[in-house]
């Protein structure tokens, strides 16, 4: 069903974004680090067909440690535009990143709740409560 596919993709989008935001927070004091974020998810773009998400593990630098799959490429990771740049060339504002992390987490919980409610409705309609 396209709705469940779109909700699953949205949850994967939030997971991928959480990973990018975690990288931004972890590198908040790394000289020259430029933060990344995902383009906004649009349900209309994803309701037409199947999932376009793919999973792969990639280290951005040879010395970085990767702890999980990186979905960011599947959802169009992009460099962030920042108005503040430290003398070291870092453009991460820790406060802004933590706000994004909190917002992303609550949005993920909302999508998960909608998905679970939809599954309950579907089970009830099929007579499998």
PDB file of C-alpha atoms in Angstrom:
ATOM      1  CA  UNK A   1       0.000   0.000   0.000  1.00  0.00           C
ATOM      2  CA  UNK A   2       1.469   3.379  -0.955  1.00  0.00           C
ATOM      3  CA  UNK A   3       0.587   5.010   2.382  1.00  0.00           C
ATOM      4  CA  UNK A   4       2.483   2.417   4.408  1.00  0.00           C
ATOM      5  CA  UNK A   5       5.431   2.639   2.022  1.00  0.00           C
ATOM      6  CA  UNK A   6       5.484   6.425   2.360  1.00  0.00           C
ATOM      7  CA  UNK A   7       5.273   6.209   6.168  1.00  0.00           C
ATOM      8  CA  UNK A   8       8.111   3.654   6.212  1.00  0.00           C
ATOM      9  CA  UNK A   9      10.199   5.894   3.956  1.00  0.00           C
ATOM     10  CA  UNK A  10       9.472   8.861   6.225  1.00  0.00           C
ATOM     11  CA  UNK A  11      10.647   6.874   9.254  1.00  0.00           C
ATOM     12  CA  UNK A  12      13.837   5.887   7.383  1.00  0.00           C
ATOM     13  CA  UNK A  13      14.299   9.548   6.400  1.00  0.00           C
ATOM     14  CA  UNK A  14      14.124  10.574  10.073  1.00  0.00           C
ATOM     15  CA  UNK A  15      16.621   7.833  10.985  1.00  0.00           C
ATOM     16  CA  UNK A  16      19.030   8.984   8.271  1.00  0.00           C
ATOM     17  CA  UNK A  17      18.623  12.596   9.370  1.00  0.00           C
ATOM     18  CA  UNK A  18      19.273  11.635  12.981  1.00  0.00           C
ATOM     19  CA  UNK A  19      22.561  10.068  11.872  1.00  0.00           C
ATOM     20  CA  UNK A  20      23.615  13.219  10.009  1.00  0.00           C
ATOM     21  CA  UNK A  21      22.654  15.433  12.927  1.00  0.00           C
ATOM     22  CA  UNK A  22      24.625  13.181  15.287  1.00  0.00           C
ATOM     23  CA  UNK A  23      27.661  13.568  12.999  1.00  0.00           C
ATOM     24  CA  UNK A  24      27.199  17.338  13.091  1.00  0.00           C
ATOM     25  CA  UNK A  25      27.066  17.333  16.908  1.00  0.00           C
ATOM     26  CA  UNK A  26      30.059  14.989  17.175  1.00  0.00           C
ATOM     27  CA  UNK A  27      32.114  17.239  14.888  1.00  0.00           C
ATOM     28  CA  UNK A  28      30.937  20.540  16.382  1.00  0.00           C
ATOM     29  CA  UNK A  29      34.503  21.464  17.292  1.00  0.00           C
ATOM     30  CA  UNK A  30      36.324  19.835  14.366  1.00  0.00           C
ATOM     31  CA  UNK A  31      38.220  22.507  12.424  1.00  0.00           C
ATOM     32  CA  UNK A  32      36.867  23.006   8.905  1.00  0.00           C
ATOM     33  CA  UNK A  33      33.908  20.645   9.361  1.00  0.00           C
ATOM     34  CA  UNK A  34      30.837  21.607   7.324  1.00  0.00           C
ATOM     35  CA  UNK A  35      27.541  20.250   8.622  1.00  0.00           C
ATOM     36  CA  UNK A  36      25.094  18.271   6.509  1.00  0.00           C
ATOM     37  CA  UNK A  37      21.325  17.911   6.584  1.00  0.00           C
ATOM     38  CA  UNK A  38      18.663  16.274   4.441  1.00  0.00           C
ATOM     39  CA  UNK A  39      16.298  18.013   2.078  1.00  0.00           C
ATOM     40  CA  UNK A  40      12.770  18.106   3.484  1.00  0.00           C
ATOM     41  CA  UNK A  41      10.754  14.932   2.965  1.00  0.00           C
ATOM     42  CA  UNK A  42       7.729  15.422   0.720  1.00  0.00           C
ATOM     43  CA  UNK A  43       4.987  12.772   0.929  1.00  0.00           C
ATOM     44  CA  UNK A  44       3.674  13.756  -2.499  1.00  0.00           C
ATOM     45  CA  UNK A  45       6.959  12.763  -4.125  1.00  0.00           C
ATOM     46  CA  UNK A  46       6.894   9.340  -2.456  1.00  0.00           C
ATOM     47  CA  UNK A  47       3.230   8.313  -2.766  1.00  0.00           C
ATOM     48  CA  UNK A  48       3.444   7.310  -6.428  1.00  0.00           C
ATOM     49  CA  UNK A  49       5.631   4.221  -6.335  1.00  0.00           C
ATOM     50  CA  UNK A  50       7.772   1.957  -4.225  1.00  0.00           C
ATOM     51  CA  UNK A  51      10.560   2.856  -1.878  1.00  0.00           C
ATOM     52  CA  UNK A  52      13.661   4.477  -3.327  1.00  0.00           C
ATOM     53  CA  UNK A  53      15.691   4.067  -0.146  1.00  0.00           C
ATOM     54  CA  UNK A  54      18.798   1.930  -0.103  1.00  0.00           C
ATOM     55  CA  UNK A  55      21.214   1.037   2.667  1.00  0.00           C
ATOM     56  CA  UNK A  56      24.993   1.186   2.591  1.00  0.00           C
ATOM     57  CA  UNK A  57      27.806   1.765   5.059  1.00  0.00           C
ATOM     58  CA  UNK A  58      30.301   4.501   4.167  1.00  0.00           C
ATOM     59  CA  UNK A  59      32.986   6.305   6.163  1.00  0.00           C
ATOM     60  CA  UNK A  60      33.352   9.948   5.131  1.00  0.00           C
ATOM     61  CA  UNK A  61      37.016  10.022   6.138  1.00  0.00           C
ATOM     62  CA  UNK A  62      39.439   7.100   6.549  1.00  0.00           C
ATOM     63  CA  UNK A  63      39.874   7.908  10.263  1.00  0.00           C
ATOM     64  CA  UNK A  64      36.136   8.169  11.041  1.00  0.00           C
ATOM     65  CA  UNK A  65      34.307   5.300  12.664  1.00  0.00           C
ATOM     66  CA  UNK A  66      30.994   4.276  11.150  1.00  0.00           C
ATOM     67  CA  UNK A  67      28.465   2.750  13.542  1.00  0.00           C
ATOM     68  CA  UNK A  68      25.615   1.942  11.188  1.00  0.00           C
ATOM     69  CA  UNK A  69      24.113   2.191   7.747  1.00  0.00           C
ATOM     70  CA  UNK A  70      24.069   5.564   6.048  1.00  0.00           C
ATOM     71  CA  UNK A  71      20.726   6.330   4.425  1.00  0.00           C
ATOM     72  CA  UNK A  72      21.642   9.943   3.780  1.00  0.00           C
ATOM     73  CA  UNK A  73      22.567   9.383   0.121  1.00  0.00           C
ATOM     74  CA  UNK A  74      19.169   7.838  -0.570  1.00  0.00           C
ATOM     75  CA  UNK A  75      17.428  10.954   0.753  1.00  0.00           C
ATOM     76  CA  UNK A  76      19.664  13.649  -0.775  1.00  0.00           C
ATOM     77  CA  UNK A  77      22.087  14.752   1.956  1.00  0.00           C
ATOM     78  CA  UNK A  78      23.312  18.253   1.360  1.00  0.00           C
ATOM     79  CA  UNK A  79      25.733  20.698   2.937  1.00  0.00           C
ATOM     80  CA  UNK A  80      24.109  23.146   5.315  1.00  0.00           C
ATOM     81  CA  UNK A  81      24.259  26.896   4.775  1.00  0.00           C
ATOM     82  CA  UNK A  82      25.528  28.492   7.945  1.00  0.00           C
ATOM     83  CA  UNK A  83      25.786  32.152   8.799  1.00  0.00           C
ATOM     84  CA  UNK A  84      28.233  31.576  11.640  1.00  0.00           C
ATOM     85  CA  UNK A  85      31.732  30.298  11.005  1.00  0.00           C
ATOM     86  CA  UNK A  86      34.292  29.926  13.791  1.00  0.00           C
ATOM     87  CA  UNK A  87      37.900  31.012  13.294  1.00  0.00           C
ATOM     88  CA  UNK A  88      38.780  27.348  12.699  1.00  0.00           C
ATOM     89  CA  UNK A  89      36.337  27.274   9.787  1.00  0.00           C
ATOM     90  CA  UNK A  90      33.693  25.174  11.555  1.00  0.00           C
ATOM     91  CA  UNK A  91      30.099  26.154  10.752  1.00  0.00           C
ATOM     92  CA  UNK A  92      28.238  24.090  13.373  1.00  0.00           C
ATOM     93  CA  UNK A  93      26.110  25.725  16.063  1.00  0.00           C
ATOM     94  CA  UNK A  94      25.679  23.108  18.777  1.00  0.00           C
ATOM     95  CA  UNK A  95      22.467  24.730  20.035  1.00  0.00           C
ATOM     96  CA  UNK A  96      20.884  24.691  16.570  1.00  0.00           C
ATOM     97  CA  UNK A  97      21.882  21.071  16.013  1.00  0.00           C
ATOM     98  CA  UNK A  98      20.415  19.972  19.352  1.00  0.00           C
ATOM     99  CA  UNK A  99      17.147  21.735  18.481  1.00  0.00           C
ATOM    100  CA  UNK A 100      17.079  19.880  15.158  1.00  0.00           C
ATOM    101  CA  UNK A 101      17.767  16.571  16.955  1.00  0.00           C
ATOM    102  CA  UNK A 102      14.871  17.178  19.352  1.00  0.00           C
ATOM    103  CA  UNK A 103      12.477  18.195  16.567  1.00  0.00           C
ATOM    104  CA  UNK A 104      13.519  15.234  14.424  1.00  0.00           C
ATOM    105  CA  UNK A 105      12.948  12.838  17.324  1.00  0.00           C
ATOM    106  CA  UNK A 106       9.440  14.147  18.029  1.00  0.00           C
ATOM    107  CA  UNK A 107       8.556  14.061  14.316  1.00  0.00           C
ATOM    108  CA  UNK A 108       9.784  10.454  14.117  1.00  0.00           C
ATOM    109  CA  UNK A 109       7.602   9.535  17.097  1.00  0.00           C
ATOM    110  CA  UNK A 110       4.586  11.169  15.437  1.00  0.00           C
ATOM    111  CA  UNK A 111       5.112   9.242  12.171  1.00  0.00           C
ATOM    112  CA  UNK A 112       5.585   6.012  14.120  1.00  0.00           C
ATOM    113  CA  UNK A 113       2.333   6.663  15.977  1.00  0.00           C
ATOM    114  CA  UNK A 114       0.444   7.266  12.709  1.00  0.00           C
ATOM    115  CA  UNK A 115       1.925   4.064  11.243  1.00  0.00           C
ATOM    116  CA  UNK A 116       0.931   2.003  14.292  1.00  0.00           C
ATOM    117  CA  UNK A 117      -2.592   3.480  14.320  1.00  0.00           C
ATOM    118  CA  UNK A 118      -2.989   2.737  10.621  1.00  0.00           C
ATOM    119  CA  UNK A 119      -1.905  -0.858  11.183  1.00  0.00           C
ATOM    120  CA  UNK A 120      -4.445  -1.239  14.008  1.00  0.00           C
ATOM    121  CA  UNK A 121      -7.217   0.126  11.777  1.00  0.00           C
ATOM    122  CA  UNK A 122      -6.213  -2.227   8.981  1.00  0.00           C
ATOM    123  CA  UNK A 123      -6.149  -5.240  11.334  1.00  0.00           C
ATOM    124  CA  UNK A 124      -9.573  -4.279  12.711  1.00  0.00           C
ATOM    125  CA  UNK A 125     -10.961  -3.968   9.165  1.00  0.00           C
ATOM    126  CA  UNK A 126      -9.606  -7.441   8.368  1.00  0.00           C
ATOM    127  CA  UNK A 127     -11.117  -8.816  11.593  1.00  0.00           C
ATOM    128  CA  UNK A 128      -7.748  -9.549  13.218  1.00  0.00           C
ATOM    129  CA  UNK A 129      -7.733  -7.420  16.333  1.00  0.00           C
TER     130      UNK A 129
END
